[in-house]
């Protein structure tokens, strides 16, 4: 009887200790600079940030119903290498292409277009070629460069570094791709 009580007490103690350990370490701060997913901002925040420091903008253009958009969030934008690089080199912006809210960018306001069932901003940044997900890069020249479709981290690396390293507009993409060495 005493052995059984001691065994139950020991199991309860182990469970309490394990629970406390999990709580402590799940609440612990991550090391500074570590990101396990991209910390998104809106276009207004990106515009304000551009006034302080010039960086290219990366836009994740998505819709609520898009399955591949969700996969890209889960597999690409939650990848540690992707998240850290995007946070360091870009102003990351998430835009719902079907937003009915007005979107203001560079002094122009874009509205929801009921004929196309999307916001005019999505039409602008994709050149009217709607596809989801679409990754849009806006470099210092201010012109959006849209890359349609789902991108795995290894495929995303080439593109994000082409814009993040400032090669866009200076080095032809094919030349950059031939010399590119993946580090992820």
PDB file of C-alpha atoms in Angstrom:
ATOM      1  CA  UNK A   1       0.000   0.000   0.000  1.00  0.00           C
ATOM      2  CA  UNK A   2       2.792   2.424   0.925  1.00  0.00           C
ATOM      3  CA  UNK A   3       4.696   1.523  -2.241  1.00  0.00           C
ATOM      4  CA  UNK A   4       1.603   2.212  -4.372  1.00  0.00           C
ATOM      5  CA  UNK A   5       1.093   5.636  -2.730  1.00  0.00           C
ATOM      6  CA  UNK A   6       4.770   6.515  -3.243  1.00  0.00           C
ATOM      7  CA  UNK A   7       4.513   5.467  -6.883  1.00  0.00           C
ATOM      8  CA  UNK A   8       1.430   7.676  -7.416  1.00  0.00           C
ATOM      9  CA  UNK A   9       3.111  10.576  -5.610  1.00  0.00           C
ATOM     10  CA  UNK A  10       6.223  10.173  -7.754  1.00  0.00           C
ATOM     11  CA  UNK A  11       4.142  10.110 -10.967  1.00  0.00           C
ATOM     12  CA  UNK A  12       2.305  13.258  -9.885  1.00  0.00           C
ATOM     13  CA  UNK A  13       5.617  14.931  -9.070  1.00  0.00           C
ATOM     14  CA  UNK A  14       7.059  13.992 -12.482  1.00  0.00           C
ATOM     15  CA  UNK A  15       3.943  15.293 -14.235  1.00  0.00           C
ATOM     16  CA  UNK A  16       4.025  18.567 -12.278  1.00  0.00           C
ATOM     17  CA  UNK A  17       7.751  19.001 -12.977  1.00  0.00           C
ATOM     18  CA  UNK A  18       7.317  18.301 -16.694  1.00  0.00           C
ATOM     19  CA  UNK A  19       4.365  20.708 -16.914  1.00  0.00           C
ATOM     20  CA  UNK A  20       6.318  23.464 -15.158  1.00  0.00           C
ATOM     21  CA  UNK A  21       9.314  22.862 -17.432  1.00  0.00           C
ATOM     22  CA  UNK A  22       7.148  23.108 -20.561  1.00  0.00           C
ATOM     23  CA  UNK A  23       5.504  26.321 -19.355  1.00  0.00           C
ATOM     24  CA  UNK A  24       8.831  27.973 -18.503  1.00  0.00           C
ATOM     25  CA  UNK A  25      10.484  27.138 -21.811  1.00  0.00           C
ATOM     26  CA  UNK A  26       7.462  27.860 -23.984  1.00  0.00           C
ATOM     27  CA  UNK A  27       7.315  31.378 -22.499  1.00  0.00           C
ATOM     28  CA  UNK A  28      11.044  32.028 -22.782  1.00  0.00           C
ATOM     29  CA  UNK A  29      12.113  34.757 -25.166  1.00  0.00           C
ATOM     30  CA  UNK A  30      13.759  33.672 -28.366  1.00  0.00           C
ATOM     31  CA  UNK A  31      17.262  34.947 -29.008  1.00  0.00           C
ATOM     32  CA  UNK A  32      17.309  38.424 -30.487  1.00  0.00           C
ATOM     33  CA  UNK A  33      17.128  38.450 -34.283  1.00  0.00           C
ATOM     34  CA  UNK A  34      15.535  35.014 -34.510  1.00  0.00           C
ATOM     35  CA  UNK A  35      12.317  34.834 -36.459  1.00  0.00           C
ATOM     36  CA  UNK A  36      10.354  31.693 -37.162  1.00  0.00           C
ATOM     37  CA  UNK A  37       7.980  33.476 -39.510  1.00  0.00           C
ATOM     38  CA  UNK A  38       7.829  36.773 -41.353  1.00  0.00           C
ATOM     39  CA  UNK A  39       6.536  39.704 -39.291  1.00  0.00           C
ATOM     40  CA  UNK A  40       4.172  41.367 -41.760  1.00  0.00           C
ATOM     41  CA  UNK A  41       3.206  45.022 -41.909  1.00  0.00           C
ATOM     42  CA  UNK A  42       0.629  46.908 -43.946  1.00  0.00           C
ATOM     43  CA  UNK A  43       1.362  49.293 -46.818  1.00  0.00           C
ATOM     44  CA  UNK A  44       0.939  52.389 -44.647  1.00  0.00           C
ATOM     45  CA  UNK A  45       3.546  51.088 -42.209  1.00  0.00           C
ATOM     46  CA  UNK A  46       5.898  50.251 -45.091  1.00  0.00           C
ATOM     47  CA  UNK A  47       5.466  53.741 -46.574  1.00  0.00           C
ATOM     48  CA  UNK A  48       6.265  55.321 -43.193  1.00  0.00           C
ATOM     49  CA  UNK A  49       9.294  53.044 -42.757  1.00  0.00           C
ATOM     50  CA  UNK A  50      10.580  54.015 -46.214  1.00  0.00           C
ATOM     51  CA  UNK A  51      10.827  57.613 -45.012  1.00  0.00           C
ATOM     52  CA  UNK A  52      13.323  56.501 -42.353  1.00  0.00           C
ATOM     53  CA  UNK A  53      15.302  53.854 -44.248  1.00  0.00           C
ATOM     54  CA  UNK A  54      15.233  52.832 -47.911  1.00  0.00           C
ATOM     55  CA  UNK A  55      14.671  49.121 -48.482  1.00  0.00           C
ATOM     56  CA  UNK A  56      12.819  47.196 -51.153  1.00  0.00           C
ATOM     57  CA  UNK A  57       9.295  46.037 -50.375  1.00  0.00           C
ATOM     58  CA  UNK A  58       8.159  42.436 -50.592  1.00  0.00           C
ATOM     59  CA  UNK A  59       4.403  41.962 -50.940  1.00  0.00           C
ATOM     60  CA  UNK A  60       2.651  38.659 -50.355  1.00  0.00           C
ATOM     61  CA  UNK A  61      -0.493  39.018 -52.464  1.00  0.00           C
ATOM     62  CA  UNK A  62      -3.017  36.429 -51.328  1.00  0.00           C
ATOM     63  CA  UNK A  63      -6.724  35.631 -51.032  1.00  0.00           C
ATOM     64  CA  UNK A  64      -8.578  33.989 -48.154  1.00  0.00           C
ATOM     65  CA  UNK A  65      -9.702  31.043 -50.314  1.00  0.00           C
ATOM     66  CA  UNK A  66      -6.282  30.296 -51.854  1.00  0.00           C
ATOM     67  CA  UNK A  67      -4.930  26.951 -50.676  1.00  0.00           C
ATOM     68  CA  UNK A  68      -1.442  27.519 -52.113  1.00  0.00           C
ATOM     69  CA  UNK A  69      -1.290  30.869 -50.286  1.00  0.00           C
ATOM     70  CA  UNK A  70      -1.758  28.991 -47.014  1.00  0.00           C
ATOM     71  CA  UNK A  71       0.904  26.453 -47.992  1.00  0.00           C
ATOM     72  CA  UNK A  72       3.333  29.274 -48.808  1.00  0.00           C
ATOM     73  CA  UNK A  73       2.634  30.872 -45.414  1.00  0.00           C
ATOM     74  CA  UNK A  74       3.234  27.567 -43.651  1.00  0.00           C
ATOM     75  CA  UNK A  75       6.247  26.282 -45.597  1.00  0.00           C
ATOM     76  CA  UNK A  76       8.001  29.301 -47.098  1.00  0.00           C
ATOM     77  CA  UNK A  77       7.295  32.339 -44.947  1.00  0.00           C
ATOM     78  CA  UNK A  78       7.635  30.228 -41.781  1.00  0.00           C
ATOM     79  CA  UNK A  79      11.045  28.945 -42.865  1.00  0.00           C
ATOM     80  CA  UNK A  80      13.734  30.350 -40.546  1.00  0.00           C
ATOM     81  CA  UNK A  81      16.117  31.324 -43.374  1.00  0.00           C
ATOM     82  CA  UNK A  82      13.365  33.008 -45.375  1.00  0.00           C
ATOM     83  CA  UNK A  83      11.955  34.865 -42.375  1.00  0.00           C
ATOM     84  CA  UNK A  84      15.325  36.165 -41.200  1.00  0.00           C
ATOM     85  CA  UNK A  85      16.392  37.294 -44.677  1.00  0.00           C
ATOM     86  CA  UNK A  86      13.068  38.964 -45.495  1.00  0.00           C
ATOM     87  CA  UNK A  87      13.008  40.802 -42.149  1.00  0.00           C
ATOM     88  CA  UNK A  88      16.558  42.039 -42.634  1.00  0.00           C
ATOM     89  CA  UNK A  89      16.415  43.131 -46.288  1.00  0.00           C
ATOM     90  CA  UNK A  90      12.776  44.114 -46.970  1.00  0.00           C
ATOM     91  CA  UNK A  91       9.685  45.763 -45.667  1.00  0.00           C
ATOM     92  CA  UNK A  92       7.391  42.716 -45.774  1.00  0.00           C
ATOM     93  CA  UNK A  93       3.759  43.525 -46.578  1.00  0.00           C
ATOM     94  CA  UNK A  94       0.782  41.173 -46.754  1.00  0.00           C
ATOM     95  CA  UNK A  95      -2.095  42.297 -48.992  1.00  0.00           C
ATOM     96  CA  UNK A  96      -5.418  40.530 -49.460  1.00  0.00           C
ATOM     97  CA  UNK A  97      -6.123  40.947 -53.185  1.00  0.00           C
ATOM     98  CA  UNK A  98      -9.863  40.873 -52.498  1.00  0.00           C
ATOM     99  CA  UNK A  99      -9.805  43.541 -49.811  1.00  0.00           C
ATOM    100  CA  UNK A 100     -12.788  45.861 -49.992  1.00  0.00           C
ATOM    101  CA  UNK A 101     -10.876  48.477 -47.996  1.00  0.00           C
ATOM    102  CA  UNK A 102      -9.279  51.357 -49.878  1.00  0.00           C
ATOM    103  CA  UNK A 103      -5.520  50.907 -50.281  1.00  0.00           C
ATOM    104  CA  UNK A 104      -3.362  54.000 -50.644  1.00  0.00           C
ATOM    105  CA  UNK A 105       0.071  53.707 -52.189  1.00  0.00           C
ATOM    106  CA  UNK A 106       2.347  56.428 -53.587  1.00  0.00           C
ATOM    107  CA  UNK A 107      -0.358  59.061 -53.379  1.00  0.00           C
ATOM    108  CA  UNK A 108      -2.975  57.000 -55.212  1.00  0.00           C
ATOM    109  CA  UNK A 109      -5.958  55.279 -53.635  1.00  0.00           C
ATOM    110  CA  UNK A 110      -7.048  51.906 -54.989  1.00  0.00           C
ATOM    111  CA  UNK A 111     -10.612  50.661 -54.493  1.00  0.00           C
ATOM    112  CA  UNK A 112     -12.340  47.311 -54.705  1.00  0.00           C
ATOM    113  CA  UNK A 113     -13.376  46.569 -58.288  1.00  0.00           C
ATOM    114  CA  UNK A 114     -16.649  44.617 -58.276  1.00  0.00           C
ATOM    115  CA  UNK A 115     -16.260  43.609 -61.944  1.00  0.00           C
ATOM    116  CA  UNK A 116     -12.966  41.835 -61.245  1.00  0.00           C
ATOM    117  CA  UNK A 117     -13.827  40.967 -57.626  1.00  0.00           C
ATOM    118  CA  UNK A 118     -10.504  42.289 -56.392  1.00  0.00           C
ATOM    119  CA  UNK A 119      -8.849  45.446 -55.206  1.00  0.00           C
ATOM    120  CA  UNK A 120      -7.400  47.641 -57.956  1.00  0.00           C
ATOM    121  CA  UNK A 121      -4.077  47.566 -56.103  1.00  0.00           C
ATOM    122  CA  UNK A 122      -3.807  43.843 -56.908  1.00  0.00           C
ATOM    123  CA  UNK A 123      -4.425  44.658 -60.566  1.00  0.00           C
ATOM    124  CA  UNK A 124      -1.751  47.364 -60.449  1.00  0.00           C
ATOM    125  CA  UNK A 125       1.045  45.308 -58.856  1.00  0.00           C
ATOM    126  CA  UNK A 126       0.394  42.271 -61.080  1.00  0.00           C
ATOM    127  CA  UNK A 127      -0.091  44.200 -64.305  1.00  0.00           C
ATOM    128  CA  UNK A 128      -3.604  42.756 -64.483  1.00  0.00           C
ATOM    129  CA  UNK A 129      -2.329  39.161 -64.401  1.00  0.00           C
ATOM    130  CA  UNK A 130      -4.057  37.927 -61.255  1.00  0.00           C
ATOM    131  CA  UNK A 131      -2.768  34.678 -59.806  1.00  0.00           C
ATOM    132  CA  UNK A 132      -2.461  33.603 -56.190  1.00  0.00           C
ATOM    133  CA  UNK A 133      -0.210  33.554 -54.390  1.00  0.00           C
ATOM    134  CA  UNK A 134       1.889  36.234 -56.057  1.00  0.00           C
ATOM    135  CA  UNK A 135       5.089  37.613 -54.600  1.00  0.00           C
ATOM    136  CA  UNK A 136       5.668  41.224 -55.587  1.00  0.00           C
ATOM    137  CA  UNK A 137       8.986  42.998 -55.220  1.00  0.00           C
ATOM    138  CA  UNK A 138       9.107  46.778 -55.320  1.00  0.00           C
ATOM    139  CA  UNK A 139      12.720  47.897 -55.626  1.00  0.00           C
ATOM    140  CA  UNK A 140      14.041  51.448 -55.422  1.00  0.00           C
ATOM    141  CA  UNK A 141      12.765  52.231 -58.931  1.00  0.00           C
ATOM    142  CA  UNK A 142       9.244  51.866 -57.520  1.00  0.00           C
ATOM    143  CA  UNK A 143       8.081  49.480 -60.241  1.00  0.00           C
ATOM    144  CA  UNK A 144       6.370  46.312 -59.017  1.00  0.00           C
ATOM    145  CA  UNK A 145       7.808  43.014 -60.223  1.00  0.00           C
ATOM    146  CA  UNK A 146       5.263  40.231 -59.759  1.00  0.00           C
ATOM    147  CA  UNK A 147       6.242  36.569 -59.465  1.00  0.00           C
ATOM    148  CA  UNK A 148       3.082  34.431 -59.619  1.00  0.00           C
ATOM    149  CA  UNK A 149       2.674  31.071 -57.955  1.00  0.00           C
ATOM    150  CA  UNK A 150       3.756  29.064 -54.958  1.00  0.00           C
ATOM    151  CA  UNK A 151       7.482  29.163 -54.222  1.00  0.00           C
ATOM    152  CA  UNK A 152       9.266  26.688 -51.975  1.00  0.00           C
ATOM    153  CA  UNK A 153      12.064  28.122 -49.811  1.00  0.00           C
ATOM    154  CA  UNK A 154      14.809  26.842 -52.154  1.00  0.00           C
ATOM    155  CA  UNK A 155      13.139  28.502 -55.173  1.00  0.00           C
ATOM    156  CA  UNK A 156      12.285  31.615 -53.181  1.00  0.00           C
ATOM    157  CA  UNK A 157      15.930  32.101 -52.150  1.00  0.00           C
ATOM    158  CA  UNK A 158      17.130  32.949 -55.667  1.00  0.00           C
ATOM    159  CA  UNK A 159      14.435  35.576 -56.193  1.00  0.00           C
ATOM    160  CA  UNK A 160      14.527  37.162 -52.755  1.00  0.00           C
ATOM    161  CA  UNK A 161      18.311  37.488 -52.873  1.00  0.00           C
ATOM    162  CA  UNK A 162      18.248  38.924 -56.408  1.00  0.00           C
ATOM    163  CA  UNK A 163      16.154  41.807 -55.089  1.00  0.00           C
ATOM    164  CA  UNK A 164      17.569  41.856 -51.552  1.00  0.00           C
ATOM    165  CA  UNK A 165      21.185  42.148 -52.696  1.00  0.00           C
ATOM    166  CA  UNK A 166      20.296  44.988 -55.056  1.00  0.00           C
ATOM    167  CA  UNK A 167      21.114  43.022 -58.215  1.00  0.00           C
ATOM    168  CA  UNK A 168      17.728  43.830 -59.788  1.00  0.00           C
ATOM    169  CA  UNK A 169      18.168  46.565 -62.404  1.00  0.00           C
ATOM    170  CA  UNK A 170      21.960  46.136 -62.408  1.00  0.00           C
ATOM    171  CA  UNK A 171      22.538  42.495 -63.330  1.00  0.00           C
ATOM    172  CA  UNK A 172      20.388  40.584 -65.842  1.00  0.00           C
ATOM    173  CA  UNK A 173      18.463  37.878 -63.996  1.00  0.00           C
ATOM    174  CA  UNK A 174      19.849  35.042 -66.151  1.00  0.00           C
ATOM    175  CA  UNK A 175      23.432  36.127 -65.379  1.00  0.00           C
ATOM    176  CA  UNK A 176      22.635  36.349 -61.670  1.00  0.00           C
ATOM    177  CA  UNK A 177      20.999  32.912 -61.702  1.00  0.00           C
ATOM    178  CA  UNK A 178      24.020  31.294 -63.407  1.00  0.00           C
ATOM    179  CA  UNK A 179      26.385  32.574 -60.693  1.00  0.00           C
ATOM    180  CA  UNK A 180      24.000  32.113 -57.770  1.00  0.00           C
ATOM    181  CA  UNK A 181      25.014  29.695 -55.002  1.00  0.00           C
ATOM    182  CA  UNK A 182      22.283  28.611 -52.615  1.00  0.00           C
ATOM    183  CA  UNK A 183      23.104  28.810 -48.911  1.00  0.00           C
ATOM    184  CA  UNK A 184      19.780  27.620 -47.544  1.00  0.00           C
TER     185      UNK A 184
END
